[in-house]
Amino acid sequence: MRIGVITYPGTLDDRDAQRAIRLAGGTPVPLWHADDDLKKVDAVVLPGGFSYGDYLRCGAIAAKAPATKEVIKKAQQGLPVLGICNGFQVLVESHLLPGGLIRNEHQHFICRDQKLRVENNQTAWTNLFEKDEEIIIPLKNGEGGYIATDDTIKMLEEENRVVFRYLELNPNGSMNDIAGLTNERGNVVGLMPHPEHAVEPGFGPDTAVATRSGIDGLKFFQSALKALVNS
Amino acid sequence: MFKNKNQPSGVDTVENAKSEPDKDQPWKELGLKQDEYESIKEILNRRPTSSELAMYSVMWSEHCSYKSSKIYLRQFGEKVTPDMKKHLMVGMGENAGVVDIGEGLAVTFKVESHNHPSYIEPFQGAATGVGGIVRDILSMGARPVAVMDQLRFGAPQDPDTARVVHGVVDGISFYGNCLGLPNIGGETVFDKVYQGNPLVNALSIGALKHEDLQLAKATNPGDLVILFGARTGADGIGGVSVLASETFGDEGPTKRPAVQVGDPFAEKVLIECCLELFHAGVVAGIQDLGGAGISCATSELASNGGKGMKIQLKNVLLRDESLTPEEILMSESQERMCAVVPKKKLKDFEKIVNKWEVEYSVLGEVVDEDRLYIDWGHEEIVNVPPRTVAHDGPVYDRPVEYPKYQDALNADSSSKLKRAENETEAAAQLMELISSPNHADKSWITNQYDKYVMGNTALAMPDDGGMIRISEETGLGVALATDANGKYCYLDPYVGARQALAESYRNVAVTGAAPRAVTNCLNFGSPENPEVMWQFKQATAGLADACQELGIPVTGGNVSFYNQTGETAIYPTPVVGVLGVIDDVARRVPSGWQDDGNNIYLLGTTYDELDGSAWAKDLHNHLGGRPPNVDLQKEKELASLLYGATQQGIIEAAHDVSEGGLGIAILEASLRFNVGARIWLTELMERDGVDLTAALFSESQSRVIVSVGREDDVKFQALCEARDVPVLRIGVTDKENQAVDIQGVAKLELEAIRGAWAGVLPGLY
């Protein structure tokens, strides 16, 4: 299974996402922002970073890139798409997901091992999790505060489209502790925490068992591979 | 625009310099001394043009020329054995040293100061400090893979400290995170001596294959000289000469325009672009633009290659069209690189920079002459031997004087300070110390830095050293730690510098890596003060001697003088960084215990050494006496033991015992994973003949606490015996009781310790 990873100018976690795909058993395919050829990939990851320096609004310029336009088109046809952090911001700016992401409430960048609850395990990227499973995924962002209108929040909650919720501590002031969302169809998922940083023992978050041994992020990519096999 | 092409533009040309030899020049305002100005005239056989004067003034500044430190820095190159150099691919003098780590791989690392700009404009000062050191690493052909910061702030409660802390931390966070480099460690120290002179040192480390090594040299006549990256603007003009080389007056920050402004996005793109250029083999020489900008890049590239250059300065792409040639030559605009490119590779070069949408312009070419020519349109404004600008600057043997206060300071020992009279008092002092800003939780700072990006971070703060995997195939990696204890260096700069190296070396050893090379950033007061020069002389001798004794070479570094406000200099603060190599990062050792029932051992001997300690300074506001003794033979044996035990996978956790003593080390190792311990100190007190205060707070060197699984006990003790390292079981880890139970002293609940420790910095800032 071939999963594409888009690199925009200023993308930082593209190689990490490629490694995660490899460790999950897939074949990572590097994609270039200026190229509208998605190379017939079976799924796409929009990785974290500071595309275009985040100088306009985070993700706003990347949302207009030729590769992103192609992703939007294919996503509407069911292509599995995962947006991580800056990638989540791109998905929101592309209107594949509703709402917006603003400066963290406390005004600081924050990097921490974040506990999350999996609220929806019916998406292309979460089908290997148990419902209500508690996982630890590194979070690192300056503009991760999720906001939306009351109607949108109500709709998201009613339609079970909140995929992840922050537990114990809301690190950025997100409404309803929302850490990640999906679209109506469940093929597009965006979240602020970084699953690609919790895929390899020794380099993930600390756990009660051993230092840096957390690999809860691996299931994101394995879920996508499973969804692709089943489709 | 409609001027006749051959009309004089009004700039000061070489012709003018000859025809108007007596013109008054602002050499003094540019930071040059009278005799320096005279020697420029001697070199050129005429007065310099204003552009030449600008170049000499920045390149001969203290910051660029090391004129006051050079005679002392030489010993880092002289006090080395062939054995010490066997892993050294590039030594001092290049942008950064390069160390062979095996498997065809190498790393390059260096620490640099950005102290003065960070006081004036903390956010941009700290941000561009990161940017500058990362470009140094990049210019060696390496991919930057991590950063660290060594910070010294003023008194924690002073309102101005908050301004500096917020600005500096935000600046590092803004730049480093956007650059995509994990921040894996560093130091934060508060002391009022740094009130008007905070220290902001930035370290970066890069990885490369041996064959990818790049050097800053222009050796082939005809090759093109290309400036690429950000455009040149009015920022940082004269920064090096006016800022970094002058003492701040008491009136505070007024020199704002000389601080550079950073754009991390431009730098990230520049990194990827440069790495692609290197791999495509289109670059024959590369130099980053930092202090002294184009003046430095052109003269150094030419001088290093033993050639000359012919440059058309009008070809520089500008952000501000009104800049004069002098300003262009001195501008320290960030995110710029200068490449030497063979003509036949120009097309390939263009293709790559265009892909990354990086702007470039060809400034000129390399010539087979010992001359740097710079034209402004049709007029010649610079005509100098490049070596005289870049490398043959003035060298001073400044007056050195044993400080008048030194004897009294050393006589004023901590012995008169009130020790804990009973166990309750000792426990109260321990709690007071763990909740003092210097020992409190630093995660308010470190949580603002990305430590995950790149996916190769094996250890990061709060562990003793940072560790990065370099080879994903084999797990080969490097560990890095930095240290400097300004208080010890103030008491005795020779011993203090040795201690900084010893502690850094130990912090690398506890991670499981084998120490291999050294970098340093020497932060001192004014070199024009003979007492400061004495400190510098002692510290450099101490460090060079200690490197020789430990058998690891200095690969490069930086000197920052003039860290003083009025007559008050900072404590001499030689930040020493040690790089270690580990064959598989999977073997790394964290600084805290996790398993239940493991034995806790103290390695090394505890003496009654409280002078200069955290106990004396932070609890009694006393600094005097003699710093703890440093025995490098013991450090070597200890490191060798730790390395051997790690190779056998015996050690679960290892934590350096340093500032704050054994008491603080135990609390930190317990807080790391929230696993408690039962500790007994009576045997230690008996064996080493110390009282409870010394047992808890002495800062004797060459000590580490480790936790070892019971099944490995015999093996571990045998290892210690074989290496003659004193070992004593002082406790066991205890997962059930959420407490550090120091028997006969106090049972401190982890929650209570955490409460006292974690809230301090968020409360202050």
XYZ file of N, CA, C and O in Angstrom, chain A residues 64-225:
648
model
N -3.717 26.192 -0.756
C -3.881 26.586 -2.167
C -2.852 25.913 -3.081
O -2.822 26.185 -4.276
N -2.000 25.078 -2.538
C -0.953 24.448 -3.351
C -1.551 23.455 -4.331
O -2.585 22.844 -4.043
N -0.919 23.278 -5.501
C -1.446 22.328 -6.491
C -1.682 20.938 -5.910
O -2.724 20.317 -6.182
N -0.757 20.436 -5.108
C -0.933 19.096 -4.547
C -2.139 19.047 -3.617
O -2.888 18.070 -3.605
N -2.339 20.121 -2.839
C -3.470 20.144 -1.902
C -4.798 20.140 -2.655
O -5.750 19.463 -2.270
N -4.850 20.905 -3.761
C -6.090 20.956 -4.549
C -6.474 19.563 -5.025
O -7.647 19.183 -5.025
N -5.461 18.809 -5.417
C -5.683 17.447 -5.882
C -6.178 16.569 -4.719
O -7.076 15.741 -4.880
N -5.583 16.787 -3.554
C -5.982 16.029 -2.361
C -7.448 16.330 -2.029
O -8.224 15.423 -1.712
N -7.839 17.595 -2.125
C -9.219 17.974 -1.810
C -10.185 17.222 -2.729
O -11.167 16.629 -2.287
N -9.829 17.210 -4.020
C -10.670 16.533 -5.007
C -10.813 15.039 -4.676
O -11.907 14.506 -4.587
N -9.691 14.404 -4.432
C -9.690 12.956 -4.181
C -10.320 12.621 -2.829
O -10.925 11.566 -2.659
N -10.144 13.518 -1.867
C -10.709 13.266 -0.533
C -12.228 13.224 -0.626
O -12.890 12.431 0.044
N -12.750 14.101 -1.482
C -14.215 14.108 -1.643
C -14.711 12.816 -2.288
O -15.870 12.458 -2.166
N -13.774 12.114 -2.960
C -14.148 10.817 -3.555
C -13.823 9.653 -2.626
O -13.971 8.497 -2.995
N -13.273 9.954 -1.424
C -13.065 8.880 -0.456
C -11.620 8.533 -0.147
O -11.354 7.609 0.626
N -10.657 9.236 -0.748
C -9.242 8.945 -0.457
C -8.969 9.190 1.038
O -9.279 10.256 1.547
N -8.373 8.206 1.743
C -8.036 8.454 3.151
C -6.969 9.544 3.284
O -5.929 9.466 2.633
N -7.249 10.555 4.095
C -6.322 11.669 4.298
C -6.159 11.909 5.796
O -7.154 11.982 6.525
N -4.907 11.995 6.241
C -4.628 12.310 7.644
C -3.868 13.623 7.697
O -2.810 13.761 7.077
N -4.396 14.594 8.433
C -3.695 15.868 8.615
C -3.202 15.970 10.050
O -3.985 15.895 10.988
N -1.885 16.118 10.184
C -1.289 16.172 11.524
C -0.827 17.595 11.801
O -0.008 18.141 11.045
N -1.333 18.213 12.871
C -0.876 19.538 13.310
C -1.003 20.552 12.174
O -2.102 20.946 11.837
N 0.097 20.957 11.549
C -0.001 21.893 10.429
C -0.879 21.286 9.325
O -1.610 21.995 8.637
N -0.831 19.965 9.185
C -1.687 19.280 8.207
C -3.161 19.411 8.569
O -4.022 19.558 7.698
N -3.470 19.371 9.852
C -4.833 19.591 10.342
C -5.251 21.024 9.983
O -6.366 21.276 9.501
N -4.340 21.963 10.198
C -4.638 23.360 9.857
C -4.902 23.510 8.368
O -5.790 24.259 7.951
N -4.143 22.755 7.543
C -4.369 22.792 6.087
C -5.759 22.239 5.763
O -6.495 22.802 4.943
N -6.147 21.149 6.435
C -7.473 20.552 6.178
C -8.595 21.513 6.546
O -9.616 21.594 5.859
N -8.390 22.252 7.624
C -9.405 23.216 8.041
C -9.453 24.385 7.047
O -10.527 24.816 6.625
N -8.269 24.847 6.649
C -8.214 25.943 5.662
C -8.770 25.499 4.309
O -9.230 26.315 3.518
N -8.704 24.201 4.025
C -9.225 23.671 2.760
C -10.721 23.369 2.842
O -11.305 22.886 1.882
N -11.285 23.549 4.029
C -12.706 23.253 4.289
C -13.041 21.778 4.155
O -14.192 21.423 3.967
N -12.034 20.914 4.238
C -12.349 19.483 4.315
C -12.848 19.155 5.721
O -13.545 18.177 5.932
N -12.438 19.955 6.683
C -12.921 19.841 8.059
C -13.391 21.225 8.506
O -12.810 22.233 8.095
N -14.412 21.290 9.361
C -14.954 22.595 9.766
C -14.175 23.221 10.925
O -13.391 22.551 11.580
N -14.437 24.507 11.148
C -13.872 25.189 12.311
C -12.560 25.880 12.012
O -12.220 26.123 10.852
N -11.817 26.195 13.067
C -10.543 26.885 12.889
C -9.606 26.594 14.050
O -10.020 26.062 15.082
N -8.326 26.909 13.857
C -7.326 26.685 14.907
C -6.619 27.989 15.195
O -6.117 28.647 14.281
N -6.610 28.372 16.460
C -6.042 29.672 16.829
C -4.924 29.502 17.847
O -4.688 28.408 18.354
N -4.241 30.607 18.131
C -3.136 30.652 19.091
C -3.548 29.968 20.401
O -4.659 30.183 20.888
N -2.652 29.170 20.946
C -2.934 28.526 22.231
C -3.376 29.565 23.251
O -2.819 30.664 23.311
N -4.327 29.168 24.067
C -4.888 30.064 25.072
C -3.816 30.723 25.937
O -3.879 31.900 26.251
N -2.779 29.931 26.327
C -1.736 30.460 27.214
C -0.639 31.208 26.445
O 0.351 31.632 27.021
N -0.795 31.340 25.132
C 0.114 32.145 24.285
C 1.495 31.542 24.065
O 2.348 32.183 23.478
N 1.737 30.334 24.563
C 3.056 29.731 24.370
C 2.958 28.497 23.481
O 1.952 27.804 23.484
N 4.056 28.221 22.796
C 4.199 26.922 22.138
C 4.250 25.884 23.254
O 4.822 26.125 24.312
N 3.662 24.715 23.017
C 3.757 23.679 24.042
C 4.090 22.326 23.426
O 3.544 21.958 22.383
N 5.046 21.635 24.056
C 5.437 20.295 23.635
C 5.278 19.390 24.851
O 5.915 19.619 25.880
N 4.387 18.409 24.775
C 4.189 17.510 25.920
C 3.630 16.170 25.451
O 3.087 16.055 24.358
N 3.800 15.169 26.311
C 3.193 13.868 26.049
C 1.732 13.972 26.473
O 1.436 14.165 27.650
N 0.828 13.871 25.512
C -0.569 14.204 25.758
C -1.439 12.960 25.793
O -1.384 12.125 24.896
N -2.248 12.868 26.843
C -3.207 11.761 26.902
C -4.459 12.138 26.100
O -4.964 13.259 26.208
N -4.937 11.185 25.297
C -6.121 11.409 24.466
C -7.099 10.254 24.676
O -6.695 9.140 25.007
N -8.366 10.518 24.417
C -9.347 9.437 24.356
C -9.816 9.308 22.908
O -10.133 10.298 22.261
N -9.825 8.052 22.418
C -10.328 7.807 21.068
C -11.848 7.751 21.151
O -12.417 6.832 21.715
N -12.509 8.767 20.596
C -13.968 8.866 20.705
C -14.657 8.143 19.558
O -15.804 7.738 19.664
N -13.958 8.031 18.450
C -14.575 7.441 17.261
C -13.572 6.498 16.616
O -12.517 6.925 16.139
N -13.875 5.206 16.630
C -12.944 4.230 16.040
C -13.492 3.679 14.723
O -13.154 2.584 14.310
N -14.322 4.487 14.081
C -14.918 4.057 12.803
C -14.285 4.769 11.602
O -14.791 4.650 10.493
N -13.209 5.500 11.792
C -12.622 6.220 10.662
C -11.518 5.388 10.011
O -11.066 4.384 10.573
N -11.065 5.876 8.862
C -10.001 5.178 8.129
C -8.699 5.138 8.926
O -7.860 4.285 8.690
N -8.554 6.062 9.868
C -7.269 6.176 10.582
C -7.356 5.711 12.033
O -6.376 5.805 12.769
N -8.523 5.239 12.466
C -8.653 4.848 13.888
C -9.319 3.485 14.078
O -9.656 3.114 15.200
N -9.497 2.728 12.988
C -10.295 1.501 13.125
C -9.642 0.403 13.954
O -10.296 -0.561 14.335
N -8.354 0.530 14.263
C -7.703 -0.494 15.091
C -7.742 -0.157 16.587
O -7.301 -0.931 17.418
N -8.251 1.026 16.918
C -8.378 1.392 18.334
C -9.692 0.864 18.888
O -10.648 0.629 18.145
N -9.726 0.679 20.208
C -10.996 0.414 20.883
C -11.709 1.750 21.051
O -11.059 2.782 21.209
N -13.012 1.714 21.077
C -13.739 2.941 21.424
C -13.380 3.305 22.860
O -13.266 2.423 23.717
N -13.162 4.591 23.121
C -12.795 5.101 24.447
C -11.403 4.673 24.909
O -11.054 4.832 26.069
N -10.612 4.126 24.012
C -9.236 3.763 24.378
C -8.460 5.032 24.744
O -8.617 6.071 24.109
N -7.640 4.925 25.788
C -6.823 6.078 26.182
C -5.408 5.877 25.667
O -4.800 4.840 25.887
N -4.910 6.849 24.943
C -3.595 6.725 24.319
C -2.743 7.947 24.649
O -3.265 8.994 25.050
N -1.410 7.787 24.497
C -0.515 8.930 24.716
C 0.223 9.255 23.419
O 0.898 8.407 22.832
N 0.027 10.482 22.966
C 0.607 10.940 21.707
C 1.282 12.290 21.971
O 0.683 13.157 22.594
N 2.527 12.467 21.501
C 3.176 13.775 21.702
C 2.395 14.903 21.011
O 1.876 14.714 19.903
N 2.345 16.031 21.689
C 1.683 17.200 21.131
C 2.701 18.322 21.095
O 3.511 18.453 22.017
N 2.705 19.093 20.034
C 3.645 20.227 19.965
C 3.059 21.247 19.007
O 3.003 21.025 17.805
N 2.587 22.336 19.548
C 2.017 23.357 18.667
C 1.952 24.703 19.351
O 2.008 24.800 20.567
N 1.855 25.738 18.541
C 1.657 27.094 19.059
C 0.250 27.571 18.786
O -0.287 28.418 19.476
N -0.346 27.001 17.740
C -1.688 27.438 17.354
C -2.584 26.223 17.199
O -2.900 25.805 16.092
N -2.964 25.661 18.341
C -3.747 24.420 18.309
C -5.105 24.534 18.969
O -5.785 23.536 19.183
N -5.498 25.772 19.294
C -6.786 25.956 19.959
C -7.929 25.786 18.957
O -8.083 26.599 18.049
N -8.725 24.728 19.135
C -9.799 24.484 18.166
C -11.011 25.351 18.501
O -11.471 25.375 19.647
N -11.526 26.035 17.481
C -12.746 26.827 17.668
C -13.731 26.548 16.547
O -13.333 26.186 15.433
N -14.998 26.707 16.836
C -16.043 26.599 15.817
C -17.293 27.269 16.379
O -17.360 27.569 17.575
N -18.267 27.481 15.521
C -19.513 28.079 16.004
C -20.256 27.059 16.864
O -20.004 25.852 16.777
N -21.153 27.527 17.681
C -21.919 26.629 18.547
C -22.637 25.569 17.725
O -22.690 24.399 18.102
N -23.163 25.983 16.573
C -23.893 25.033 15.724
C -22.970 23.941 15.217
O -23.327 22.766 15.189
N -21.751 24.355 14.817
C -20.798 23.364 14.294
C -20.399 22.383 15.388
O -20.362 21.173 15.176
N -20.110 22.918 16.560
C -19.721 22.042 17.686
C -20.841 21.045 17.967
O -20.603 19.842 18.127
N -22.047 21.547 17.968
C -23.217 20.698 18.249
C -23.317 19.594 17.195
O -23.465 18.404 17.503
N -23.151 19.997 15.948
C -23.215 19.037 14.842
C -22.115 17.986 14.972
O -22.356 16.785 14.840
N -20.883 18.455 15.261
C -19.750 17.524 15.378
C -20.002 16.494 16.478
O -19.743 15.304 16.319
N -20.527 16.984 17.601
C -20.775 16.080 18.728
C -21.910 15.105 18.382
O -21.806 13.908 18.638
N -22.958 15.613 17.776
C -24.113 14.758 17.471
C -23.778 13.699 16.428
O -24.243 12.569 16.497
N -22.950 14.089 15.488
C -22.612 13.145 14.410
C -21.392 12.290 14.754
O -20.857 11.592 13.898
N -20.937 12.387 16.004
C -19.789 11.597 16.461
C -18.549 11.852 15.605
O -17.803 10.935 15.277
N -18.349 13.103 15.251
C -17.194 13.422 14.395
C -15.987 13.931 15.183
O -14.951 14.234 14.600
N -16.135 14.043 16.495
C -14.945 14.307 17.321
C -14.238 12.964 17.472
O -14.775 12.028 18.039
N -13.033 12.859 16.929
C -12.334 11.575 16.931
C -11.466 11.418 18.179
O -11.367 10.342 18.756
N -10.823 12.513 18.587
C -9.949 12.475 19.776
C -10.292 13.649 20.688
O -10.550 14.753 20.213
N -10.233 13.352 21.997
C -10.436 14.427 22.965
C -9.257 14.434 23.935
O -8.727 13.387 24.297
N -8.818 15.645 24.314
C -7.737 15.766 25.307
C -8.235 15.278 26.656
O -9.352 15.601 27.061
N -7.382 14.526 27.345
C -7.710 14.070 28.695
C -6.748 14.702 29.694
O -5.598 14.981 29.369
N -7.210 14.859 30.901
C -6.432 15.374 32.044
C -6.084 16.848 31.915
O -6.212 17.603 32.847
N -5.601 17.273 30.735
C -5.240 18.678 30.589
C -5.535 19.103 29.159
O -5.156 18.425 28.215
N -6.273 20.194 29.033
C -6.525 20.754 27.710
C -5.351 21.685 27.416
O -5.218 22.731 28.031
N -4.454 21.302 26.505
C -3.163 21.989 26.391
C -3.213 23.317 25.641
O -2.225 24.044 25.627
N -4.329 23.618 25.001
C -4.330 24.808 24.150
C -5.650 25.583 24.152
O -5.816 26.503 23.375
N -6.569 25.177 25.005
C -7.832 25.893 25.083
C -8.859 25.485 24.042
O -9.807 26.227 23.773
N -8.681 24.314 23.440
C -9.626 23.852 22.419
C -11.037 23.703 22.986
O -11.216 23.217 24.110
N -12.038 24.105 22.197
C -13.427 23.960 22.631
C -13.745 22.478 22.794
O -13.296 21.639 22.009
N -14.530 22.163 23.807
C -14.945 20.785 24.102
C -13.762 19.812 24.180
O -13.929 18.625 23.922
N -12.585 20.315 24.478
C -11.359 19.489 24.559
C -11.084 18.733 23.262
O -10.505 17.629 23.269
N -11.508 19.308 22.147
C -11.367 18.598 20.871
C -9.901 18.581 20.410
O -9.271 19.624 20.264
N -9.381 17.369 20.188
C -8.006 17.205 19.696
C -7.977 16.815 18.228
O -6.996 17.052 17.526
N -9.070 16.191 17.748
C -9.094 15.762 16.354
C -10.505 15.511 15.859
O -11.424 15.262 16.652
N -10.664 15.611 14.547
C -11.984 15.542 13.917
C -11.961 14.629 12.705
O -10.897 14.351 12.157
N -13.146 14.243 12.249
C -13.220 13.572 10.955
C -14.317 14.234 10.114
O -15.106 15.028 10.632
N -14.345 13.919 8.821
C -15.420 14.421 7.967
C -16.603 13.460 8.044
O -16.548 12.426 8.723
N -17.650 13.785 7.329
C -18.869 12.977 7.398
C -18.608 11.528 7.024
O -19.123 10.601 7.622
N -17.771 11.358 6.033
C -17.543 10.039 5.476
C -16.547 9.209 6.289
O -16.481 7.993 6.151
N -15.730 9.889 7.123
C -14.778 9.162 7.967
C -13.463 8.841 7.284
O -12.637 8.120 7.842
N -13.234 9.372 6.071
C -11.940 9.109 5.408
C -10.909 10.193 5.704
O -9.707 9.959 5.624
N -11.360 11.395 6.066
C -10.443 12.488 6.367
C -10.400 12.697 7.881
O -11.445 12.873 8.513
N -9.200 12.640 8.445
C -9.036 12.871 9.876
C -7.947 13.922 10.072
O -6.909 13.885 9.402
N -8.213 14.876 10.964
C -7.186 15.864 11.314
C -7.051 15.929 12.815
O -8.050 15.810 13.530
N -5.817 16.060 13.299
C -5.615 16.214 14.745
C -4.365 17.041 15.016
O -3.469 17.098 14.168
N -4.319 17.689 16.184
C -3.126 18.466 16.539
C -1.977 17.583 17.033
O -0.825 17.834 16.670
N -2.194 16.578 17.877
C -1.047 15.756 18.326
C -0.402 14.992 17.166
O -0.984 14.878 16.078
N 0.804 14.478 17.425
C 1.638 13.908 16.364
C 1.797 12.394 16.494
O 2.755 11.926 17.111
N 0.921 11.606 15.877
C 1.056 10.154 15.978
C 2.369 9.631 15.414
O 2.887 8.615 15.881
N 2.961 10.340 14.435
C 4.214 9.851 13.837
C 5.382 9.931 14.820
O 6.453 9.392 14.547
N 5.192 10.594 15.960
C 6.246 10.637 16.980
C 6.048 9.560 18.046
O 6.709 9.582 19.079
N 5.110 8.667 17.832
C 4.889 7.576 18.798
C 4.737 6.275 18.024
O 3.689 5.626 18.055
N 5.790 5.913 17.302
C 5.703 4.719 16.443
C 6.868 3.756 16.641
O 6.833 2.626 16.163
N 7.898 4.206 17.370
C 9.111 3.404 17.449
C 9.614 3.375 18.891
O 9.877 4.425 19.472
N 9.749 2.168 19.469
C 10.223 2.106 20.860
C 11.574 2.796 20.987
O 12.458 2.579 20.169
N 11.704 3.613 22.013
C 12.967 4.333 22.212
C 12.894 5.778 21.771
O 13.727 6.592 22.141
N 11.911 6.126 20.964
C 11.844 7.487 20.421
C 10.468 8.129 20.610
O 10.184 9.181 20.057
N 9.591 7.446 21.338
C 8.251 7.972 21.545
C 8.126 8.635 22.910
O 9.130 8.975 23.533
N 6.887 8.807 23.380
C 6.694 9.392 24.712
C 7.066 8.389 25.808
O 7.091 7.184 25.569
N 7.351 8.916 27.004
C 7.612 8.045 28.154
C 6.344 7.268 28.500
O 5.236 7.776 28.362
N 6.517 6.034 28.963
C 5.373 5.277 29.494
C 5.760 4.779 30.873
O 6.907 4.909 31.303
N 4.794 4.147 31.555
C 5.073 3.624 32.897
C 6.063 2.465 32.822
O 6.694 2.115 33.814
N 6.223 1.866 31.666
C 7.095 0.699 31.535
C 8.560 1.107 31.323
O 9.451 0.618 32.009
N 8.793 1.975 30.380
C 10.170 2.362 30.092
C 10.204 3.730 29.431
O 9.202 4.181 28.860
N 11.378 4.353 29.507
C 11.505 5.688 28.943
C 11.307 5.660 27.425
O 11.816 4.775 26.746
N 10.525 6.569 26.925
C 10.313 6.774 25.486
C 9.841 5.532 24.737
O 10.230 5.284 23.607
N 9.010 4.739 25.397
C 8.610 3.474 24.776
C 7.211 3.512 24.152
O 6.744 2.506 23.623
N 6.521 4.669 24.206
C 5.144 4.727 23.713
C 5.038 4.635 22.195
O 5.736 5.343 21.477
N 4.189 3.717 21.706
C 4.018 3.580 20.245
C 2.542 3.580 19.853
O 2.142 2.950 18.872
N 1.716 4.316 20.608
C 0.290 4.355 20.296
C 0.006 4.931 18.909
O -1.061 4.684 18.338
N 0.925 5.681 18.376
C 0.693 6.323 17.077
C 0.714 5.351 15.910
O 0.162 5.635 14.837
N 1.364 4.217 16.127
C 1.509 3.261 15.023
C 0.156 2.817 14.482
O -0.013 2.603 13.282
N -0.838 2.689 15.390
C -2.164 2.193 14.978
C -2.866 3.117 13.980
O -3.724 2.674 13.235
N -2.518 4.401 13.977
C -3.105 5.321 12.994
C -2.805 4.802 11.588
O -3.691 4.709 10.735
N -1.527 4.499 11.378
C -1.067 4.137 10.031
C -1.471 2.706 9.697
O -1.826 2.402 8.560
N -1.462 1.835 10.712
C -1.921 0.461 10.491
C -3.414 0.440 10.178
O -3.872 -0.358 9.357
N -4.162 1.351 10.824
C -5.599 1.439 10.551
C -5.842 1.769 9.082
O -6.712 1.182 8.435
N -5.046 2.728 8.576
C -5.228 3.139 7.176
C -4.940 1.962 6.252
O -5.658 1.735 5.266
N -3.887 1.219 6.569
C -3.537 0.071 5.722
C -4.656 -0.964 5.748
O -5.024 -1.532 4.723
